[in-house]
Amino acid sequence: MADPNPRDNTSADYEKFEQARLAQDRDAASIATGDVDDTTAHNLVSELVDTNIVTPIPENQVLVHEPSSTAFDSTSQLAVFHRGWTAARDADAEDE
């Protein structure tokens, strides 16, 4: 029997297809953090302040994310950070 023609081998195509599908599955399961508009950011930060997760420090004009002790001078940055932080924490909890 002759050696198979490498041009007829589709295993690499199948592997690429599977890798692309796995990447799509991971993307679909993840939380989008880059799509936070100003209104959404202000609403989220207000909720976080009300629940004592964020502490405003007016004299320094910063917002402190208490669980991580990280300070932000932008509500948008804080909202994106908190969403990512929450997603990472939730992913860690699922792994346990």
mmCIF file of N, CA and C in Angstrom:
data_model
loop_
_atom_site.group_PDB
_atom_site.id
_atom_site.type_symbol
_atom_site.label_atom_id
_atom_site.label_comp_id
_atom_site.label_asym_id
_atom_site.label_seq_id
_atom_site.Cartn_x
_atom_site.Cartn_y
_atom_site.Cartn_z
ATOM 1 N N MET A 1 0.830 -1.162 0.000
ATOM 2 C CA MET A 1 0.000 0.000 0.000
ATOM 3 C C MET A 1 0.884 1.238 0.000
ATOM 4 N N ALA A 2 0.530 2.208 -0.799
ATOM 5 C CA ALA A 2 1.326 3.425 -0.932
ATOM 6 C C ALA A 2 1.092 4.343 0.260
ATOM 7 N N ASP A 3 2.073 5.197 0.522
ATOM 8 C CA ASP A 3 1.913 6.187 1.586
ATOM 9 C C ASP A 3 0.751 7.111 1.258
ATOM 10 N N PRO A 4 -0.017 7.484 2.265
ATOM 11 C CA PRO A 4 -1.133 8.377 1.993
ATOM 12 C C PRO A 4 -0.637 9.743 1.521
ATOM 13 N N ASN A 5 -1.394 10.335 0.670
ATOM 14 C CA ASN A 5 -1.054 11.645 0.136
ATOM 15 C C ASN A 5 -1.280 12.687 1.230
ATOM 16 N N PRO A 6 -0.256 13.470 1.588
ATOM 17 C CA PRO A 6 -0.437 14.453 2.666
ATOM 18 C C PRO A 6 -1.482 15.511 2.324
ATOM 19 N N ARG A 7 -1.751 15.710 1.050
ATOM 20 C CA ARG A 7 -2.774 16.690 0.656
ATOM 21 C C ARG A 7 -4.179 16.176 0.931
ATOM 22 N N ASP A 8 -4.324 14.874 1.070
ATOM 23 C CA ASP A 8 -5.634 14.286 1.345
ATOM 24 C C ASP A 8 -5.893 14.124 2.841
ATOM 25 N N ASN A 9 -4.899 14.406 3.660
ATOM 26 C CA ASN A 9 -5.035 14.247 5.103
ATOM 27 C C ASN A 9 -5.834 15.432 5.672
ATOM 28 N N THR A 10 -6.967 15.152 6.257
ATOM 29 C CA THR A 10 -7.823 16.218 6.793
ATOM 30 C C THR A 10 -7.783 16.305 8.316
ATOM 31 N N SER A 11 -6.913 15.528 8.943
ATOM 32 C CA SER A 11 -6.884 15.536 10.409
ATOM 33 C C SER A 11 -6.491 16.908 10.950
ATOM 34 N N ALA A 12 -5.574 17.610 10.292
ATOM 35 C CA ALA A 12 -5.176 18.939 10.765
ATOM 36 C C ALA A 12 -6.351 19.903 10.660
ATOM 37 N N ASP A 13 -7.148 19.777 9.610
ATOM 38 C CA ASP A 13 -8.330 20.632 9.461
ATOM 39 C C ASP A 13 -9.319 20.374 10.586
ATOM 40 N N TYR A 14 -9.501 19.111 10.913
ATOM 41 C CA TYR A 14 -10.431 18.754 11.986
ATOM 42 C C TYR A 14 -9.946 19.325 13.318
ATOM 43 N N GLU A 15 -8.641 19.224 13.574
ATOM 44 C CA GLU A 15 -8.092 19.745 14.823
ATOM 45 C C GLU A 15 -8.264 21.263 14.894
ATOM 46 N N LYS A 16 -8.038 21.961 13.789
ATOM 47 C CA LYS A 16 -8.230 23.413 13.762
ATOM 48 C C LYS A 16 -9.697 23.758 14.008
ATOM 49 N N PHE A 17 -10.583 22.989 13.405
ATOM 50 C CA PHE A 17 -12.013 23.221 13.600
ATOM 51 C C PHE A 17 -12.388 23.040 15.067
ATOM 52 N N GLU A 18 -11.895 21.980 15.691
ATOM 53 C CA GLU A 18 -12.200 21.722 17.102
ATOM 54 C C GLU A 18 -11.635 22.824 17.995
ATOM 55 N N GLN A 19 -10.428 23.290 17.701
ATOM 56 C CA GLN A 19 -9.835 24.364 18.491
ATOM 57 C C GLN A 19 -10.658 25.643 18.367
ATOM 58 N N ALA A 20 -11.114 25.938 17.165
ATOM 59 C CA ALA A 20 -11.939 27.132 16.959
ATOM 60 C C ALA A 20 -13.261 27.011 17.710
ATOM 61 N N ARG A 21 -13.863 25.839 17.705
ATOM 62 C CA ARG A 21 -15.131 25.634 18.415
ATOM 63 C C ARG A 21 -14.936 25.780 19.930
ATOM 64 N N LEU A 22 -13.845 25.241 20.448
ATOM 65 C CA LEU A 22 -13.575 25.375 21.879
ATOM 66 C C LEU A 22 -13.367 26.836 22.259
ATOM 67 N N ALA A 23 -12.656 27.582 21.414
ATOM 68 C CA ALA A 23 -12.445 29.009 21.672
ATOM 69 C C ALA A 23 -13.774 29.764 21.654
ATOM 70 N N GLN A 24 -14.646 29.424 20.719
ATOM 71 C CA GLN A 24 -15.963 30.067 20.658
ATOM 72 C C GLN A 24 -16.778 29.738 21.900
ATOM 73 N N ASP A 25 -16.703 28.505 22.361
ATOM 74 C CA ASP A 25 -17.426 28.111 23.567
ATOM 75 C C ASP A 25 -16.934 28.894 24.777
ATOM 76 N N ARG A 26 -15.609 29.048 24.898
ATOM 77 C CA ARG A 26 -15.052 29.816 26.010
ATOM 78 C C ARG A 26 -15.480 31.274 25.923
ATOM 79 N N ASP A 27 -15.462 31.844 24.708
ATOM 80 C CA ASP A 27 -15.865 33.235 24.530
ATOM 81 C C ASP A 27 -17.335 33.428 24.879
ATOM 82 N N ALA A 28 -18.164 32.482 24.495
ATOM 83 C CA ALA A 28 -19.597 32.596 24.768
ATOM 84 C C ALA A 28 -19.884 32.492 26.258
ATOM 85 N N ALA A 29 -19.076 31.729 26.965
ATOM 86 C CA ALA A 29 -19.297 31.541 28.398
ATOM 87 C C ALA A 29 -18.731 32.688 29.226
ATOM 88 N N SER A 30 -17.817 33.466 28.650
ATOM 89 C CA SER A 30 -17.189 34.524 29.426
ATOM 90 C C SER A 30 -18.056 35.773 29.454
ATOM 91 N N ILE A 31 -17.793 36.608 30.413
ATOM 92 C CA ILE A 31 -18.533 37.849 30.571
ATOM 93 C C ILE A 31 -17.805 38.952 29.829
ATOM 94 N N ALA A 32 -18.546 39.672 29.009
ATOM 95 C CA ALA A 32 -17.959 40.784 28.275
ATOM 96 C C ALA A 32 -17.755 41.949 29.231
ATOM 97 N N THR A 33 -16.524 42.429 29.312
ATOM 98 C CA THR A 33 -16.244 43.533 30.212
ATOM 99 C C THR A 33 -15.950 44.819 29.465
ATOM 100 N N GLY A 34 -15.625 44.739 28.195
ATOM 101 C CA GLY A 34 -15.264 45.926 27.444
ATOM 102 C C GLY A 34 -16.444 46.739 26.968
ATOM 103 N N ASP A 35 -17.640 46.225 27.087
ATOM 104 C CA ASP A 35 -18.821 46.904 26.568
ATOM 105 C C ASP A 35 -19.591 47.612 27.667
ATOM 106 N N VAL A 36 -18.909 48.377 28.484
ATOM 107 C CA VAL A 36 -19.560 49.082 29.580
ATOM 108 C C VAL A 36 -19.663 50.559 29.200
ATOM 109 N N ASP A 37 -20.902 51.018 28.979
ATOM 110 C CA ASP A 37 -21.074 52.437 28.665
ATOM 111 C C ASP A 37 -21.134 53.238 29.967
ATOM 112 N N ASP A 38 -21.138 54.565 29.850
ATOM 113 C CA ASP A 38 -21.093 55.421 31.041
ATOM 114 C C ASP A 38 -22.289 55.212 31.965
ATOM 115 N N THR A 39 -23.477 55.090 31.390
ATOM 116 C CA THR A 39 -24.672 54.910 32.208
ATOM 117 C C THR A 39 -24.606 53.605 32.991
ATOM 118 N N THR A 40 -24.214 52.528 32.306
ATOM 119 C CA THR A 40 -24.080 51.230 32.970
ATOM 120 C C THR A 40 -23.028 51.296 34.071
ATOM 121 N N ALA A 41 -21.913 51.956 33.780
ATOM 122 C CA ALA A 41 -20.839 52.079 34.770
ATOM 123 C C ALA A 41 -21.313 52.843 35.999
ATOM 124 N N HIS A 42 -21.999 53.964 35.792
ATOM 125 C CA HIS A 42 -22.490 54.751 36.928
ATOM 126 C C HIS A 42 -23.493 53.962 37.759
ATOM 127 N N ASN A 43 -24.394 53.240 37.089
ATOM 128 C CA ASN A 43 -25.381 52.430 37.821
ATOM 129 C C ASN A 43 -24.711 51.327 38.628
ATOM 130 N N LEU A 44 -23.750 50.635 38.015
ATOM 131 C CA LEU A 44 -23.054 49.558 38.717
ATOM 132 C C LEU A 44 -22.278 50.100 39.912
ATOM 133 N N VAL A 45 -21.561 51.197 39.715
ATOM 134 C CA VAL A 45 -20.768 51.761 40.805
ATOM 135 C C VAL A 45 -21.688 52.241 41.930
ATOM 136 N N SER A 46 -22.825 52.820 41.585
ATOM 137 C CA SER A 46 -23.781 53.242 42.621
ATOM 138 C C SER A 46 -24.246 52.042 43.441
ATOM 139 N N GLU A 47 -24.542 50.937 42.769
ATOM 140 C CA GLU A 47 -24.938 49.720 43.478
ATOM 141 C C GLU A 47 -23.812 49.215 44.375
ATOM 142 N N LEU A 48 -22.585 49.271 43.867
ATOM 143 C CA LEU A 48 -21.438 48.796 44.643
ATOM 144 C C LEU A 48 -21.190 49.676 45.862
ATOM 145 N N VAL A 49 -21.402 50.978 45.710
ATOM 146 C CA VAL A 49 -21.264 51.883 46.856
ATOM 147 C C VAL A 49 -22.343 51.568 47.885
ATOM 148 N N ASP A 50 -23.571 51.347 47.423
ATOM 149 C CA ASP A 50 -24.685 51.043 48.334
ATOM 150 C C ASP A 50 -24.467 49.746 49.114
ATOM 151 N N THR A 51 -23.757 48.784 48.499
ATOM 152 C CA THR A 51 -23.519 47.494 49.159
ATOM 153 C C THR A 51 -22.151 47.431 49.848
ATOM 154 N N ASN A 52 -21.490 48.584 49.956
ATOM 155 C CA ASN A 52 -20.187 48.704 50.642
ATOM 156 C C ASN A 52 -19.075 47.898 49.983
ATOM 157 N N ILE A 53 -19.200 47.630 48.710
ATOM 158 C CA ILE A 53 -18.117 46.967 47.980
ATOM 159 C C ILE A 53 -17.128 48.013 47.478
ATOM 160 N N VAL A 54 -17.626 49.220 47.232
ATOM 161 C CA VAL A 54 -16.791 50.333 46.793
ATOM 162 C C VAL A 54 -16.950 51.468 47.793
ATOM 163 N N THR A 55 -15.817 52.076 48.147
ATOM 164 C CA THR A 55 -15.822 53.217 49.056
ATOM 165 C C THR A 55 -15.324 54.448 48.305
ATOM 166 N N PRO A 56 -16.152 55.478 48.209
ATOM 167 C CA PRO A 56 -15.668 56.719 47.585
ATOM 168 C C PRO A 56 -14.808 57.504 48.577
ATOM 169 N N ILE A 57 -13.716 58.057 48.084
ATOM 170 C CA ILE A 57 -12.862 58.897 48.910
ATOM 171 C C ILE A 57 -12.804 60.256 48.214
ATOM 172 N N PRO A 58 -13.727 61.150 48.577
ATOM 173 C CA PRO A 58 -13.878 62.414 47.865
ATOM 174 C C PRO A 58 -12.627 63.295 47.863
ATOM 175 N N GLU A 59 -11.899 63.351 48.990
ATOM 176 C CA GLU A 59 -10.728 64.230 49.043
ATOM 177 C C GLU A 59 -9.627 63.806 48.065
ATOM 178 N N ASN A 60 -9.568 62.530 47.736
ATOM 179 C CA ASN A 60 -8.588 62.039 46.750
ATOM 180 C C ASN A 60 -9.211 61.824 45.375
ATOM 181 N N GLN A 61 -10.511 62.016 45.295
ATOM 182 C CA GLN A 61 -11.274 61.811 44.059
ATOM 183 C C GLN A 61 -11.043 60.413 43.480
ATOM 184 N N VAL A 62 -11.142 59.417 44.354
ATOM 185 C CA VAL A 62 -10.986 58.026 43.916
ATOM 186 C C VAL A 62 -12.099 57.175 44.502
ATOM 187 N N LEU A 63 -12.275 56.027 43.899
ATOM 188 C CA LEU A 63 -13.197 55.000 44.362
ATOM 189 C C LEU A 63 -12.359 53.765 44.676
ATOM 190 N N VAL A 64 -12.503 53.224 45.862
ATOM 191 C CA VAL A 64 -11.707 52.065 46.269
ATOM 192 C C VAL A 64 -12.579 50.819 46.219
ATOM 193 N N HIS A 65 -12.121 49.849 45.454
ATOM 194 C CA HIS A 65 -12.780 48.538 45.365
ATOM 195 C C HIS A 65 -12.287 47.742 46.563
ATOM 196 N N GLU A 66 -13.121 47.634 47.583
ATOM 197 C CA GLU A 66 -12.702 47.073 48.869
ATOM 198 C C GLU A 66 -12.182 45.633 48.811
ATOM 199 N N PRO A 67 -12.823 44.711 48.079
ATOM 200 C CA PRO A 67 -12.312 43.336 48.092
ATOM 201 C C PRO A 67 -10.886 43.198 47.558
ATOM 202 N N SER A 68 -10.510 44.091 46.644
ATOM 203 C CA SER A 68 -9.171 43.996 46.060
ATOM 204 C C SER A 68 -8.238 45.108 46.528
ATOM 205 N N SER A 69 -8.775 46.079 47.260
ATOM 206 C CA SER A 69 -8.023 47.254 47.731
ATOM 207 C C SER A 69 -7.418 48.051 46.577
ATOM 208 N N THR A 70 -8.110 48.089 45.452
ATOM 209 C CA THR A 70 -7.643 48.811 44.278
ATOM 210 C C THR A 70 -8.417 50.111 44.151
ATOM 211 N N ALA A 71 -7.689 51.224 43.882
ATOM 212 C CA ALA A 71 -8.318 52.531 43.754
ATOM 213 C C ALA A 71 -8.462 52.911 42.283
ATOM 214 N N PHE A 72 -9.569 53.581 41.965
ATOM 215 C CA PHE A 72 -9.853 54.002 40.600
ATOM 216 C C PHE A 72 -10.306 55.454 40.611
ATOM 217 N N ASP A 73 -9.935 56.183 39.564
ATOM 218 C CA ASP A 73 -10.419 57.557 39.433
ATOM 219 C C ASP A 73 -11.470 57.673 38.332
ATOM 220 N N SER A 74 -11.899 56.537 37.807
ATOM 221 C CA SER A 74 -12.897 56.508 36.741
ATOM 222 C C SER A 74 -13.950 55.442 37.053
ATOM 223 N N THR A 75 -15.225 55.819 36.941
ATOM 224 C CA THR A 75 -16.276 54.839 37.174
ATOM 225 C C THR A 75 -16.265 53.749 36.109
ATOM 226 N N SER A 76 -15.913 54.114 34.878
ATOM 227 C CA SER A 76 -15.859 53.102 33.809
ATOM 228 C C SER A 76 -14.774 52.071 34.085
ATOM 229 N N GLN A 77 -13.602 52.548 34.489
ATOM 230 C CA GLN A 77 -12.511 51.616 34.803
ATOM 231 C C GLN A 77 -12.902 50.698 35.957
ATOM 232 N N LEU A 78 -13.525 51.271 36.963
ATOM 233 C CA LEU A 78 -13.945 50.478 38.114
ATOM 234 C C LEU A 78 -14.988 49.443 37.717
ATOM 235 N N ALA A 79 -15.959 49.838 36.890
ATOM 236 C CA ALA A 79 -17.007 48.911 36.464
ATOM 237 C C ALA A 79 -16.422 47.747 35.666
ATOM 238 N N VAL A 80 -15.525 48.050 34.743
ATOM 239 C CA VAL A 80 -14.894 46.988 33.949
ATOM 240 C C VAL A 80 -14.062 46.086 34.856
ATOM 241 N N PHE A 81 -13.296 46.692 35.754
ATOM 242 C CA PHE A 81 -12.487 45.899 36.682
ATOM 243 C C PHE A 81 -13.366 44.990 37.526
ATOM 244 N N HIS A 82 -14.458 45.535 38.088
ATOM 245 C CA HIS A 82 -15.309 44.725 38.966
ATOM 246 C C HIS A 82 -15.941 43.567 38.203
ATOM 247 N N ARG A 83 -16.380 43.811 36.984
ATOM 248 C CA ARG A 83 -16.954 42.718 36.190
ATOM 249 C C ARG A 83 -15.921 41.629 35.951
ATOM 250 N N GLY A 84 -14.705 42.018 35.592
ATOM 251 C CA GLY A 84 -13.643 41.031 35.376
ATOM 252 C C GLY A 84 -13.273 40.312 36.655
ATOM 253 N N TRP A 85 -13.193 41.067 37.749
ATOM 254 C CA TRP A 85 -12.860 40.480 39.045
ATOM 255 C C TRP A 85 -13.927 39.470 39.462
ATOM 256 N N THR A 86 -15.194 39.832 39.264
ATOM 257 C CA THR A 86 -16.301 38.940 39.605
ATOM 258 C C THR A 86 -16.279 37.688 38.735
ATOM 259 N N ALA A 87 -16.025 37.871 37.441
ATOM 260 C CA ALA A 87 -15.969 36.723 36.526
ATOM 261 C C ALA A 87 -14.844 35.774 36.914
ATOM 262 N N ALA A 88 -13.691 36.330 37.264
ATOM 263 C CA ALA A 88 -12.555 35.486 37.664
ATOM 264 C C ALA A 88 -12.860 34.749 38.959
ATOM 265 N N ARG A 89 -13.479 35.441 39.901
ATOM 266 C CA ARG A 89 -13.828 34.810 41.171
ATOM 267 C C ARG A 89 -14.846 33.694 40.968
ATOM 268 N N ASP A 90 -15.841 33.940 40.093
ATOM 269 C CA ASP A 90 -16.847 32.925 39.797
ATOM 270 C C ASP A 90 -16.233 31.727 39.077
ATOM 271 N N ALA A 91 -15.280 31.986 38.176
ATOM 272 C CA ALA A 91 -14.619 30.892 37.462
ATOM 273 C C ALA A 91 -13.792 30.041 38.422
ATOM 274 N N ASP A 92 -13.143 30.696 39.390
ATOM 275 C CA ASP A 92 -12.374 29.958 40.399
ATOM 276 C C ASP A 92 -13.304 29.088 41.239
ATOM 277 N N ALA A 93 -14.478 29.606 41.566
ATOM 278 C CA ALA A 93 -15.431 28.859 42.377
ATOM 279 C C ALA A 93 -15.939 27.632 41.620
ATOM 280 N N GLU A 94 -16.106 27.758 40.303
ATOM 281 C CA GLU A 94 -16.558 26.629 39.497
ATOM 282 C C GLU A 94 -15.485 25.543 39.405
ATOM 283 N N ASP A 95 -14.216 25.948 39.444
ATOM 284 C CA ASP A 95 -13.114 24.982 39.352
ATOM 285 C C ASP A 95 -12.954 24.162 40.617
ATOM 286 N N GLU A 96 -13.485 24.656 41.721
ATOM 287 C CA GLU A 96 -13.289 23.949 43.013
ATOM 288 C C GLU A 96 -14.204 22.774 43.140
#
